[in-house]
mmCIF file of C-alpha atoms and ligand atoms in Angstrom:
data_model
loop_
_atom_site.group_PDB
_atom_site.id
_atom_site.type_symbol
_atom_site.label_atom_id
_atom_site.label_comp_id
_atom_site.label_asym_id
_atom_site.label_seq_id
_atom_site.Cartn_x
_atom_site.Cartn_y
_atom_site.Cartn_z
ATOM 1 C CA UNK A 6 133.965 -39.555 -60.490
ATOM 2 C CA UNK A 7 132.305 -36.808 -58.517
ATOM 3 C CA UNK A 8 134.772 -33.976 -58.039
ATOM 4 C CA UNK A 9 134.737 -31.021 -55.700
ATOM 5 C CA UNK A 10 134.830 -27.366 -56.615
ATOM 6 C CA UNK A 11 138.514 -26.968 -55.795
ATOM 7 C CA UNK A 12 138.035 -23.284 -55.098
ATOM 8 C CA UNK A 13 136.467 -24.354 -51.797
ATOM 9 C CA UNK A 14 139.777 -25.931 -50.845
ATOM 10 C CA UNK A 15 141.376 -22.482 -50.913
ATOM 11 C CA UNK A 16 139.125 -21.278 -48.089
ATOM 12 C CA UNK A 17 140.131 -21.083 -44.454
ATOM 13 C CA UNK A 18 138.730 -24.219 -42.841
ATOM 14 C CA UNK A 19 135.952 -22.407 -41.000
ATOM 15 C CA UNK A 20 133.923 -19.231 -41.260
ATOM 16 C CA UNK A 21 134.929 -16.545 -38.728
ATOM 17 C CA UNK A 22 131.785 -16.667 -36.598
ATOM 18 C CA UNK A 23 131.728 -20.487 -36.622
ATOM 19 C CA UNK A 24 135.303 -20.524 -35.313
ATOM 20 C CA UNK A 25 134.366 -18.073 -32.564
ATOM 21 C CA UNK A 26 131.339 -20.053 -31.535
ATOM 22 C CA UNK A 27 133.403 -23.261 -31.462
ATOM 23 C CA UNK A 28 135.942 -21.655 -29.103
ATOM 24 C CA UNK A 29 133.177 -20.223 -26.918
ATOM 25 C CA UNK A 30 131.317 -23.514 -26.570
ATOM 26 C CA UNK A 31 134.544 -25.360 -25.702
ATOM 27 C CA UNK A 32 135.236 -22.764 -23.036
ATOM 28 C CA UNK A 33 131.689 -22.997 -21.665
ATOM 29 C CA UNK A 34 131.942 -26.800 -21.528
ATOM 30 C CA UNK A 35 135.087 -26.502 -19.399
ATOM 31 C CA UNK A 36 133.688 -23.646 -17.278
ATOM 32 C CA UNK A 37 129.921 -24.138 -16.939
ATOM 33 C CA UNK A 38 129.926 -21.861 -13.878
ATOM 34 C CA UNK A 39 130.999 -18.779 -15.846
ATOM 35 C CA UNK A 40 128.304 -16.512 -17.242
ATOM 36 C CA UNK A 41 129.629 -15.550 -20.648
ATOM 37 C CA UNK A 42 128.878 -12.069 -21.999
ATOM 38 C CA UNK A 43 128.645 -12.198 -25.779
ATOM 39 C CA UNK A 44 129.844 -9.057 -27.486
ATOM 40 C CA UNK A 45 131.101 -10.848 -30.565
ATOM 41 C CA UNK A 46 128.655 -11.482 -33.395
ATOM 42 C CA UNK A 47 126.327 -8.592 -34.170
ATOM 43 C CA UNK A 48 123.138 -10.378 -33.247
ATOM 44 C CA UNK A 49 120.239 -8.353 -31.901
ATOM 45 C CA UNK A 50 118.873 -9.064 -28.424
ATOM 46 C CA UNK A 51 115.714 -6.920 -28.224
ATOM 47 C CA UNK A 52 112.487 -8.704 -29.233
ATOM 48 C CA UNK A 53 110.470 -7.576 -32.257
ATOM 49 C CA UNK A 54 108.499 -4.485 -31.279
ATOM 50 C CA UNK A 55 104.753 -4.707 -30.621
ATOM 51 C CA UNK A 56 103.705 -2.960 -33.872
ATOM 52 C CA UNK A 57 105.754 -5.437 -35.901
ATOM 53 C CA UNK A 58 104.528 -8.441 -33.945
ATOM 54 C CA UNK A 59 100.908 -7.356 -34.442
ATOM 55 C CA UNK A 60 101.416 -7.212 -38.222
ATOM 56 C CA UNK A 61 103.269 -10.544 -38.130
ATOM 57 C CA UNK A 62 100.313 -12.161 -36.284
ATOM 58 C CA UNK A 63 97.828 -10.623 -38.704
ATOM 59 C CA UNK A 64 99.880 -12.056 -41.562
ATOM 60 C CA UNK A 65 99.713 -15.499 -39.977
ATOM 61 C CA UNK A 66 95.932 -15.122 -39.521
ATOM 62 C CA UNK A 67 95.597 -14.238 -43.212
ATOM 63 C CA UNK A 68 97.152 -17.598 -44.007
ATOM 64 C CA UNK A 69 94.402 -19.341 -41.980
ATOM 65 C CA UNK A 70 91.491 -18.137 -44.059
ATOM 66 C CA UNK A 71 90.560 -19.184 -47.570
ATOM 67 C CA UNK A 72 89.842 -15.579 -48.562
ATOM 68 C CA UNK A 73 93.202 -14.153 -47.529
ATOM 69 C CA UNK A 74 95.448 -17.186 -47.899
ATOM 70 C CA UNK A 75 98.540 -16.731 -50.101
ATOM 71 C CA UNK A 76 100.508 -19.421 -51.892
ATOM 72 C CA UNK A 77 103.671 -18.589 -53.810
ATOM 73 C CA UNK A 78 104.252 -14.870 -53.672
ATOM 74 C CA UNK A 79 106.131 -12.824 -56.241
ATOM 75 C CA UNK A 80 109.803 -13.828 -56.062
ATOM 76 C CA UNK A 81 110.791 -10.156 -55.948
ATOM 77 C CA UNK A 82 108.571 -9.460 -52.951
ATOM 78 C CA UNK A 83 105.034 -8.164 -52.427
ATOM 79 C CA UNK A 84 104.181 -4.715 -53.770
ATOM 80 C CA UNK A 85 103.026 -3.535 -50.345
ATOM 81 C CA UNK A 86 106.582 -3.941 -49.010
ATOM 82 C CA UNK A 87 108.428 -2.755 -52.117
ATOM 83 C CA UNK A 88 106.249 0.380 -52.194
ATOM 84 C CA UNK A 89 106.849 1.100 -48.506
ATOM 85 C CA UNK A 90 110.626 0.768 -48.966
ATOM 86 C CA UNK A 91 110.676 2.947 -52.072
ATOM 87 C CA UNK A 92 108.718 5.729 -50.343
ATOM 88 C CA UNK A 93 110.270 5.646 -46.886
ATOM 89 C CA UNK A 94 113.877 4.638 -47.424
ATOM 90 C CA UNK A 95 114.512 6.359 -50.736
ATOM 91 C CA UNK A 96 112.013 8.908 -52.102
ATOM 92 C CA UNK A 97 111.754 10.610 -48.705
ATOM 93 C CA UNK A 98 115.531 11.190 -48.843
ATOM 94 C CA UNK A 99 115.538 12.452 -52.413
ATOM 95 C CA UNK A 100 116.712 9.150 -53.927
ATOM 96 C CA UNK A 101 114.551 8.155 -56.868
ATOM 97 C CA UNK A 102 114.308 4.387 -56.406
ATOM 98 C CA UNK A 103 111.160 2.752 -57.723
ATOM 99 C CA UNK A 104 109.538 -0.390 -56.276
ATOM 100 C CA UNK A 105 110.559 -2.525 -59.264
ATOM 101 C CA UNK A 106 114.202 -1.786 -58.504
ATOM 102 C CA UNK A 107 113.823 -3.417 -55.059
ATOM 103 C CA UNK A 108 114.188 -7.180 -54.539
ATOM 104 C CA UNK A 109 113.057 -8.593 -51.191
ATOM 105 C CA UNK A 110 115.162 -11.457 -49.861
ATOM 106 C CA UNK A 111 115.911 -13.480 -46.765
ATOM 107 C CA UNK A 112 119.130 -11.679 -45.862
ATOM 108 C CA UNK A 113 121.873 -9.290 -46.867
ATOM 109 C CA UNK A 114 124.437 -12.011 -46.175
ATOM 110 C CA UNK A 115 122.814 -14.177 -48.863
ATOM 111 C CA UNK A 116 122.457 -11.283 -51.296
ATOM 112 C CA UNK A 117 125.997 -9.945 -50.878
ATOM 113 C CA UNK A 118 127.174 -13.525 -51.281
ATOM 114 C CA UNK A 119 125.012 -14.382 -54.285
ATOM 115 C CA UNK A 120 125.326 -11.193 -56.317
ATOM 116 C CA UNK A 121 128.791 -12.048 -57.612
ATOM 117 C CA UNK A 122 127.206 -14.800 -59.753
ATOM 118 C CA UNK A 123 126.201 -12.074 -62.198
ATOM 119 C CA UNK A 124 129.770 -11.197 -63.048
ATOM 120 C CA UNK A 125 132.450 -12.776 -65.145
ATOM 121 C CA UNK A 126 134.997 -15.035 -63.432
ATOM 122 C CA UNK A 127 137.913 -12.940 -64.672
ATOM 123 C CA UNK A 128 136.961 -9.509 -63.336
ATOM 124 C CA UNK A 129 139.171 -7.677 -60.846
ATOM 125 C CA UNK A 130 137.566 -7.456 -57.422
ATOM 126 C CA UNK A 131 138.513 -4.896 -54.763
ATOM 127 C CA UNK A 132 137.622 -5.359 -51.112
ATOM 128 C CA UNK A 133 138.429 -3.248 -48.076
ATOM 129 C CA UNK A 134 140.663 -4.785 -45.420
ATOM 130 C CA UNK A 135 139.301 -5.354 -42.761
ATOM 131 C CA UNK A 136 136.214 -6.727 -44.470
ATOM 132 C CA UNK A 137 133.017 -8.669 -43.817
ATOM 133 C CA UNK A 138 134.325 -12.154 -44.772
ATOM 134 C CA UNK A 139 131.328 -13.037 -46.962
ATOM 135 C CA UNK A 140 132.481 -10.705 -49.765
ATOM 136 C CA UNK A 141 135.854 -12.417 -49.955
ATOM 137 C CA UNK A 142 134.842 -16.016 -49.386
ATOM 138 C CA UNK A 143 132.119 -16.007 -52.031
ATOM 139 C CA UNK A 144 134.565 -14.695 -54.630
ATOM 140 C CA UNK A 145 137.017 -17.402 -53.591
ATOM 141 C CA UNK A 146 134.291 -20.023 -54.041
ATOM 142 C CA UNK A 147 133.564 -18.641 -57.508
ATOM 143 C CA UNK A 148 137.211 -18.954 -58.525
ATOM 144 C CA UNK A 149 138.018 -15.256 -58.823
ATOM 145 C CA UNK A 150 141.064 -15.508 -56.576
ATOM 146 C CA UNK A 151 144.235 -17.492 -56.359
ATOM 147 C CA UNK A 152 145.322 -19.301 -53.238
ATOM 148 C CA UNK A 153 145.820 -17.704 -49.841
ATOM 149 C CA UNK A 154 149.319 -16.316 -49.719
ATOM 150 C CA UNK A 155 150.205 -15.362 -46.148
ATOM 151 C CA UNK A 156 146.917 -13.925 -44.973
ATOM 152 C CA UNK A 157 145.657 -12.642 -48.324
ATOM 153 C CA UNK A 158 144.257 -14.279 -51.432
ATOM 154 C CA UNK A 159 146.187 -13.839 -54.631
ATOM 155 C CA UNK A 160 144.453 -11.930 -57.406
ATOM 156 C CA UNK A 161 142.193 -9.959 -55.070
ATOM 157 C CA UNK A 162 142.781 -6.258 -54.547
ATOM 158 C CA UNK A 163 142.807 -5.304 -50.888
ATOM 159 C CA UNK A 164 142.151 -1.695 -49.935
ATOM 160 C CA UNK A 165 143.785 -1.010 -46.580
ATOM 161 C CA UNK A 166 141.660 0.680 -43.938
ATOM 162 C CA UNK A 167 143.874 1.902 -41.149
ATOM 163 C CA UNK A 168 144.049 4.412 -38.318
ATOM 164 C CA UNK A 169 145.949 6.705 -40.721
ATOM 165 C CA UNK A 170 143.130 6.872 -43.299
ATOM 166 C CA UNK A 171 140.433 6.747 -40.599
ATOM 167 C CA UNK A 172 139.312 3.422 -42.039
ATOM 168 C CA UNK A 173 138.160 4.947 -45.337
ATOM 169 C CA UNK A 174 140.026 3.217 -48.172
ATOM 170 C CA UNK A 175 141.828 5.201 -50.857
ATOM 171 C CA UNK A 176 140.684 4.854 -54.473
ATOM 172 C CA UNK A 177 142.515 1.937 -56.120
ATOM 173 C CA UNK A 178 145.445 2.877 -58.317
ATOM 174 C CA UNK A 179 144.902 -0.067 -60.678
ATOM 175 C CA UNK A 180 141.921 -0.953 -62.876
ATOM 176 C CA UNK A 181 139.216 -2.665 -60.822
ATOM 177 C CA UNK A 182 135.808 -3.853 -61.974
ATOM 178 C CA UNK A 183 133.885 -4.693 -58.826
ATOM 179 C CA UNK A 184 134.247 -2.757 -55.576
ATOM 180 C CA UNK A 185 132.760 -3.718 -52.233
ATOM 181 C CA UNK A 186 132.031 -0.874 -49.824
ATOM 182 C CA UNK A 187 130.196 -1.046 -46.503
ATOM 183 C CA UNK A 188 129.077 2.010 -44.521
ATOM 184 C CA UNK A 189 128.528 2.331 -41.599
ATOM 185 C CA UNK A 190 131.336 -0.138 -41.768
ATOM 186 C CA UNK A 191 131.415 -3.638 -40.438
ATOM 187 C CA UNK A 192 133.750 -4.108 -38.585
ATOM 188 C CA UNK A 193 135.317 -0.669 -38.000
ATOM 189 C CA UNK A 194 132.135 1.369 -37.461
ATOM 190 C CA UNK A 195 133.527 4.075 -39.782
ATOM 191 C CA UNK A 196 131.098 6.229 -41.770
ATOM 192 C CA UNK A 197 131.658 7.999 -45.065
ATOM 193 C CA UNK A 198 130.777 11.573 -46.030
ATOM 194 C CA UNK A 199 128.802 12.450 -49.157
ATOM 195 C CA UNK A 200 131.899 14.075 -50.662
ATOM 196 C CA UNK A 201 134.031 10.942 -50.214
ATOM 197 C CA UNK A 202 131.290 8.676 -51.494
ATOM 198 C CA UNK A 203 130.943 10.894 -54.573
ATOM 199 C CA UNK A 204 134.638 10.218 -55.317
ATOM 200 C CA UNK A 205 133.835 6.498 -55.417
ATOM 201 C CA UNK A 206 130.826 7.002 -57.670
ATOM 202 C CA UNK A 207 132.934 9.118 -60.038
ATOM 203 C CA UNK A 208 135.691 6.503 -59.961
ATOM 204 C CA UNK A 209 133.186 3.777 -60.890
ATOM 205 C CA UNK A 210 131.894 5.863 -63.810
ATOM 206 C CA UNK A 211 135.390 6.554 -65.065
ATOM 207 C CA UNK A 212 136.435 2.900 -64.889
ATOM 208 C CA UNK A 213 133.106 1.363 -65.954
ATOM 209 C CA UNK A 214 133.220 -0.421 -62.586
ATOM 210 C CA UNK A 215 130.398 -1.388 -60.237
ATOM 211 C CA UNK A 216 130.088 -0.633 -56.509
ATOM 212 C CA UNK A 217 128.395 -3.151 -54.240
ATOM 213 C CA UNK A 218 127.280 -0.949 -51.361
ATOM 214 C CA UNK A 219 126.364 -2.708 -48.125
ATOM 215 C CA UNK A 220 124.205 -0.362 -46.050
ATOM 216 C CA UNK A 221 122.927 -2.951 -43.571
ATOM 217 C CA UNK A 222 123.732 -0.628 -40.659
ATOM 218 C CA UNK A 223 122.277 2.625 -42.056
ATOM 219 C CA UNK A 224 119.636 2.819 -39.320
ATOM 220 C CA UNK A 225 122.390 3.649 -36.838
ATOM 221 C CA UNK A 226 123.297 6.869 -38.630
ATOM 222 C CA UNK A 227 122.187 9.756 -36.468
ATOM 223 C CA UNK A 228 124.337 12.447 -38.075
ATOM 224 C CA UNK A 229 122.067 13.942 -40.753
ATOM 225 C CA UNK A 230 125.009 14.967 -42.948
ATOM 226 C CA UNK A 231 126.039 11.330 -43.483
ATOM 227 C CA UNK A 232 124.396 9.500 -46.409
ATOM 228 C CA UNK A 233 122.203 6.532 -45.514
ATOM 229 C CA UNK A 234 122.097 5.353 -49.105
ATOM 230 C CA UNK A 235 124.574 5.553 -51.957
ATOM 231 C CA UNK A 236 121.666 6.767 -54.120
ATOM 232 C CA UNK A 237 121.782 10.071 -52.260
ATOM 233 C CA UNK A 238 124.845 10.679 -54.441
ATOM 234 C CA UNK A 239 124.341 11.958 -57.997
ATOM 235 C CA UNK A 240 125.163 9.375 -60.646
ATOM 236 C CA UNK A 241 125.124 6.400 -58.254
ATOM 237 C CA UNK A 242 122.152 4.697 -59.880
ATOM 238 C CA UNK A 243 124.211 3.754 -62.939
ATOM 239 C CA UNK A 244 127.117 2.272 -60.997
ATOM 240 C CA UNK A 245 125.901 0.899 -57.666
ATOM 241 C CA UNK A 246 123.849 -1.901 -56.176
ATOM 242 C CA UNK A 247 122.774 -1.424 -52.558
ATOM 243 C CA UNK A 248 122.083 -4.017 -49.871
ATOM 244 C CA UNK A 249 119.814 -3.359 -46.904
ATOM 245 C CA UNK A 250 118.490 -5.508 -44.136
ATOM 246 C CA UNK A 251 115.757 -5.528 -41.515
ATOM 247 C CA UNK A 252 118.057 -7.629 -39.309
ATOM 248 C CA UNK A 253 119.920 -4.905 -37.467
ATOM 249 C CA UNK A 254 117.358 -2.194 -38.239
ATOM 250 C CA UNK A 255 114.333 -3.902 -36.767
ATOM 251 C CA UNK A 256 115.520 -7.065 -35.043
ATOM 252 C CA UNK A 257 114.929 -9.537 -37.896
ATOM 253 C CA UNK A 258 118.111 -11.640 -37.529
ATOM 254 C CA UNK A 259 115.973 -14.663 -36.657
ATOM 255 C CA UNK A 260 112.945 -13.644 -38.716
ATOM 256 C CA UNK A 261 114.909 -13.059 -41.956
ATOM 257 C CA UNK A 262 114.052 -10.213 -44.294
ATOM 258 C CA UNK A 263 116.276 -7.916 -46.335
ATOM 259 C CA UNK A 264 116.363 -6.286 -49.740
ATOM 260 C CA UNK A 265 118.685 -5.412 -52.573
ATOM 261 C CA UNK A 266 118.306 -2.408 -54.834
ATOM 262 C CA UNK A 267 119.337 -2.917 -58.447
ATOM 263 C CA UNK A 268 118.493 0.249 -60.397
ATOM 264 C CA UNK A 269 117.141 -0.206 -63.915
ATOM 265 C CA UNK A 270 119.955 1.802 -65.480
ATOM 266 C CA UNK A 271 122.719 -0.035 -63.652
ATOM 267 C CA UNK A 272 124.679 -2.036 -66.224
ATOM 268 C CA UNK A 273 127.532 -4.481 -66.743
ATOM 269 C CA UNK A 274 129.206 -5.322 -70.051
ATOM 270 C CA UNK A 275 129.807 -8.453 -72.107
ATOM 271 C CA UNK A 276 133.128 -9.275 -73.759
ATOM 272 C CA UNK A 277 132.085 -7.288 -76.845
ATOM 273 C CA UNK A 278 131.485 -4.213 -74.677
ATOM 274 C CA UNK A 279 127.691 -4.360 -75.018
ATOM 275 C CA UNK A 280 125.869 -3.261 -71.880
ATOM 276 C CA UNK A 281 123.318 -5.420 -70.053
ATOM 277 C CA UNK A 282 120.783 -4.439 -67.405
ATOM 278 C CA UNK A 283 121.748 -5.829 -64.012
ATOM 279 C CA UNK A 284 118.153 -5.427 -62.890
ATOM 280 C CA UNK A 285 117.152 -7.923 -65.604
ATOM 281 C CA UNK A 286 119.954 -10.320 -64.723
ATOM 282 C CA UNK A 287 119.285 -10.210 -60.969
ATOM 283 C CA UNK A 288 115.589 -10.680 -61.671
ATOM 284 C CA UNK A 289 116.474 -13.730 -63.785
ATOM 285 C CA UNK A 290 118.603 -15.150 -61.002
ATOM 286 C CA UNK A 291 116.055 -14.366 -58.288
ATOM 287 C CA UNK A 292 113.156 -15.955 -60.156
ATOM 288 C CA UNK A 293 115.214 -19.070 -60.880
ATOM 289 C CA UNK A 294 116.774 -19.634 -57.480
ATOM 290 C CA UNK A 295 114.461 -17.976 -54.956
ATOM 291 C CA UNK A 296 110.778 -18.265 -54.136
ATOM 292 C CA UNK A 297 110.291 -15.212 -51.995
ATOM 293 C CA UNK A 298 110.188 -14.388 -48.308
ATOM 294 C CA UNK A 299 107.140 -15.701 -46.464
ATOM 295 C CA UNK A 300 104.034 -13.512 -46.539
ATOM 296 C CA UNK A 301 103.729 -12.984 -42.742
ATOM 297 C CA UNK A 302 107.390 -11.932 -42.566
ATOM 298 C CA UNK A 303 106.873 -9.383 -45.337
ATOM 299 C CA UNK A 304 103.805 -8.063 -43.496
ATOM 300 C CA UNK A 305 105.974 -7.743 -40.369
ATOM 301 C CA UNK A 306 108.633 -5.868 -42.376
ATOM 302 C CA UNK A 307 105.996 -3.547 -43.835
ATOM 303 C CA UNK A 308 105.046 -2.565 -40.283
ATOM 304 C CA UNK A 309 108.567 -1.187 -39.760
ATOM 305 C CA UNK A 310 107.365 1.771 -41.868
ATOM 306 C CA UNK A 311 104.112 2.460 -40.000
ATOM 307 C CA UNK A 312 104.201 5.476 -37.643
ATOM 308 C CA UNK A 313 104.139 3.104 -34.659
ATOM 309 C CA UNK A 314 106.784 0.844 -36.200
ATOM 310 C CA UNK A 315 109.115 3.754 -36.991
ATOM 311 C CA UNK A 316 108.865 5.087 -33.440
ATOM 312 C CA UNK A 317 109.452 1.704 -31.809
ATOM 313 C CA UNK A 318 112.315 0.747 -34.105
ATOM 314 C CA UNK A 319 113.982 4.095 -33.453
ATOM 315 C CA UNK A 320 113.757 3.540 -29.713
ATOM 316 C CA UNK A 321 115.490 0.175 -30.032
ATOM 317 C CA UNK A 322 118.267 1.663 -32.175
ATOM 318 C CA UNK A 323 118.679 4.450 -29.603
ATOM 319 C CA UNK A 324 119.019 1.791 -26.942
ATOM 320 C CA UNK A 325 121.818 0.010 -28.819
ATOM 321 C CA UNK A 326 123.506 3.334 -29.569
ATOM 322 C CA UNK A 327 123.483 4.150 -25.855
ATOM 323 C CA UNK A 328 125.107 0.748 -25.245
ATOM 324 C CA UNK A 329 127.736 1.694 -27.817
ATOM 325 C CA UNK A 330 128.327 5.021 -26.079
ATOM 326 C CA UNK A 331 128.807 3.281 -22.709
ATOM 327 C CA UNK A 332 131.262 0.787 -24.222
ATOM 328 C CA UNK A 333 133.238 3.442 -26.064
ATOM 329 C CA UNK A 334 133.444 5.712 -23.038
ATOM 330 C CA UNK A 335 134.687 2.907 -20.831
ATOM 331 C CA UNK A 336 137.195 1.478 -23.285
ATOM 332 C CA UNK A 337 138.637 4.817 -24.348
ATOM 333 C CA UNK A 338 138.770 5.846 -20.675
ATOM 334 C CA UNK A 339 141.063 2.840 -20.164
ATOM 335 C CA UNK A 340 143.438 4.319 -22.723
ATOM 336 C CA UNK A 341 142.494 2.235 -25.764
ATOM 337 C CA UNK A 342 142.046 3.990 -29.050
ATOM 338 C CA UNK A 343 138.635 3.219 -30.543
ATOM 339 C CA UNK A 344 136.468 4.161 -33.492
ATOM 340 C CA UNK A 345 132.853 3.497 -34.417
ATOM 341 C CA UNK A 346 130.036 3.410 -31.910
ATOM 342 C CA UNK A 347 128.638 6.854 -32.838
ATOM 343 C CA UNK A 348 126.686 6.065 -35.986
ATOM 344 C CA UNK A 349 127.294 2.361 -35.725
ATOM 345 C CA UNK A 350 126.679 -0.540 -33.337
ATOM 346 C CA UNK A 351 130.325 -1.631 -33.552
ATOM 347 C CA UNK A 352 133.287 -0.343 -31.580
ATOM 348 C CA UNK A 353 136.663 -1.069 -33.159
ATOM 349 C CA UNK A 354 139.406 -1.153 -30.567
ATOM 350 C CA UNK A 355 143.138 -0.957 -31.063
ATOM 351 C CA UNK A 356 144.626 -3.369 -28.522
ATOM 352 C CA UNK A 357 148.128 -3.535 -30.027
ATOM 353 C CA UNK A 358 148.034 -7.262 -29.208
ATOM 354 C CA UNK A 359 147.519 -10.147 -31.626
ATOM 355 C CA UNK A 360 143.770 -10.163 -31.927
ATOM 356 C CA UNK A 361 143.163 -13.903 -31.394
ATOM 357 C CA UNK A 362 145.398 -13.722 -28.292
ATOM 358 C CA UNK A 363 143.307 -10.820 -27.007
ATOM 359 C CA UNK A 364 140.140 -12.781 -27.848
ATOM 360 C CA UNK A 365 141.376 -15.796 -25.832
ATOM 361 C CA UNK A 366 142.506 -13.587 -22.961
ATOM 362 C CA UNK A 367 139.123 -11.797 -22.775
ATOM 363 C CA UNK A 368 137.266 -15.096 -22.848
ATOM 364 C CA UNK A 369 139.475 -16.870 -20.334
ATOM 365 C CA UNK A 370 139.992 -14.014 -17.893
ATOM 366 C CA UNK A 371 136.742 -12.072 -18.130
ATOM 367 C CA UNK A 372 134.270 -14.432 -19.789
ATOM 368 C CA UNK A 373 133.680 -11.859 -22.539
ATOM 369 C CA UNK A 374 133.377 -12.732 -26.223
ATOM 370 C CA UNK A 375 134.665 -10.195 -28.756
ATOM 371 C CA UNK A 376 135.406 -10.557 -32.458
ATOM 372 C CA UNK A 377 139.125 -10.670 -33.209
ATOM 373 C CA UNK A 378 140.038 -8.086 -35.825
ATOM 374 C CA UNK A 379 142.315 -10.444 -37.715
ATOM 375 C CA UNK A 380 139.262 -12.503 -38.641
ATOM 376 C CA UNK A 381 138.285 -9.603 -40.915
ATOM 377 C CA UNK A 382 141.659 -9.415 -42.631
ATOM 378 C CA UNK A 383 145.311 -8.556 -42.221
ATOM 379 C CA UNK A 384 144.638 -4.894 -41.375
ATOM 380 C CA UNK A 385 142.420 -6.049 -38.516
ATOM 381 C CA UNK A 386 145.399 -7.567 -36.708
ATOM 382 C CA UNK A 387 145.927 -5.751 -33.402
ATOM 383 C CA UNK A 388 142.218 -4.814 -33.167
ATOM 384 C CA UNK A 389 139.103 -6.340 -31.674
ATOM 385 C CA UNK A 390 135.456 -5.509 -32.365
ATOM 386 C CA UNK A 391 132.827 -5.193 -29.649
ATOM 387 C CA UNK A 392 129.162 -5.249 -30.530
ATOM 388 C CA UNK A 393 126.582 -3.038 -28.805
ATOM 389 C CA UNK A 394 123.764 -5.497 -29.540
ATOM 390 C CA UNK A 395 123.090 -6.560 -25.994
ATOM 391 C CA UNK A 396 120.993 -5.866 -22.929
ATOM 392 C CA UNK A 397 122.017 -2.793 -20.899
ATOM 393 C CA UNK A 398 122.586 -5.075 -17.937
ATOM 394 C CA UNK A 399 125.100 -7.197 -19.857
ATOM 395 C CA UNK A 400 126.880 -4.150 -21.253
ATOM 396 C CA UNK A 401 127.314 -2.687 -17.772
ATOM 397 C CA UNK A 402 128.416 -6.054 -16.391
ATOM 398 C CA UNK A 403 130.824 -6.475 -19.299
ATOM 399 C CA UNK A 404 132.334 -3.040 -18.822
ATOM 400 C CA UNK A 405 132.756 -3.701 -15.074
ATOM 401 C CA UNK A 406 134.677 -6.833 -15.958
ATOM 402 C CA UNK A 407 136.910 -4.787 -18.284
ATOM 403 C CA UNK A 408 138.003 -2.761 -15.243
ATOM 404 C CA UNK A 409 139.800 -5.908 -14.054
ATOM 405 C CA UNK A 410 142.150 -5.857 -17.044
HETATM 406 C C1 LIG B 7 128.616 -9.566 -37.730
HETATM 407 O O1 LIG B 7 128.664 -9.753 -36.522
HETATM 408 O O2 LIG B 7 129.553 -9.142 -38.400
HETATM 409 C C2 LIG B 7 127.308 -9.832 -38.389
HETATM 410 O O3 LIG B 7 126.346 -10.194 -37.476
HETATM 411 C C3 LIG B 7 127.432 -10.901 -39.359
HETATM 412 C C4 LIG B 7 126.235 -10.948 -40.237
HETATM 413 O O4 LIG B 7 125.391 -10.053 -40.272
HETATM 414 O O5 LIG B 7 126.162 -11.935 -40.965
#
């Protein structure tokens, strides 16, 4: 008899963004005349910039000629892209990450979801609350949690992120083995200082724990004192894996390209206490389960690091950051307390109302889609998230509609 993985039965019936899109399409079916403004999911709206598109086209042309055609590429990614990342994202910021510590993939969602396969089923996992649901759900699927009790899974350590701690979690008091951190944070938009991040790195060393650091939104950091990578912190290479993405940085949500950094001296331990290289284990997993990102897409991603690419990508990020500024100014002017939006595309708004009720009210009254904070965890109740990934026109229209509240 074929049996299911019963861990799946512990999950909420649908993924947060699927639930939102179901509610939005039902609403649109009933009200086809309403032009909905989508400020929910963080999906980019600006097209790929011309420098990237040119490289993408050239990559496609290479595939049309016998001389330049490529079949299977290296599972870990082409050297031209791994070298560009190592130089531009790391070495230029004083972080010594070499190309063979970088694994190209089709998305940070997949990588943050898949990475937990490397770890034992009985480790203690700590996640912030609110949290990007992928970190939690994939650990539920793997059987690392108990059932949902109230709005939290048993056997998972939740680190509260609240107005009081400015959405930066405190170090856990108990022993934890795997810690998920995300900065600039999804969903709160909070950023972390080097000093605070150093406390986490030291904590991981002391507890022989590992930090999974999601830096998918680093491109939005404009304050030079804020770290873009955890490897800007001394000692991080031994205790942290970092996830990056071209999705929000360069508009690749539909094109798909990301990467994960697993330093060579980053280790995890077996039951006898012997250490094992996570770079080797991730390489083993990657080569077994993944066949690489397509060649033209990697050529397009490489172009993000050309002088033209850097300039164009920066302009697009500036555009989204200006959207964020407009949203934050409007919403805080209406008396709502908000965070994020400065070094982040997300604005986290305290509505003091049940967040799904606020979601329904915004959709029904104003035709605006937000993300209800409760979808990210118990501490998100009473909040909503607005995304700045939109056209200026829609942002202005959306903010005008807010005036009607
Ligand atoms: C979000 O809106 O939180 C993100 O777009 C989700 C994702 O990147 O998968």
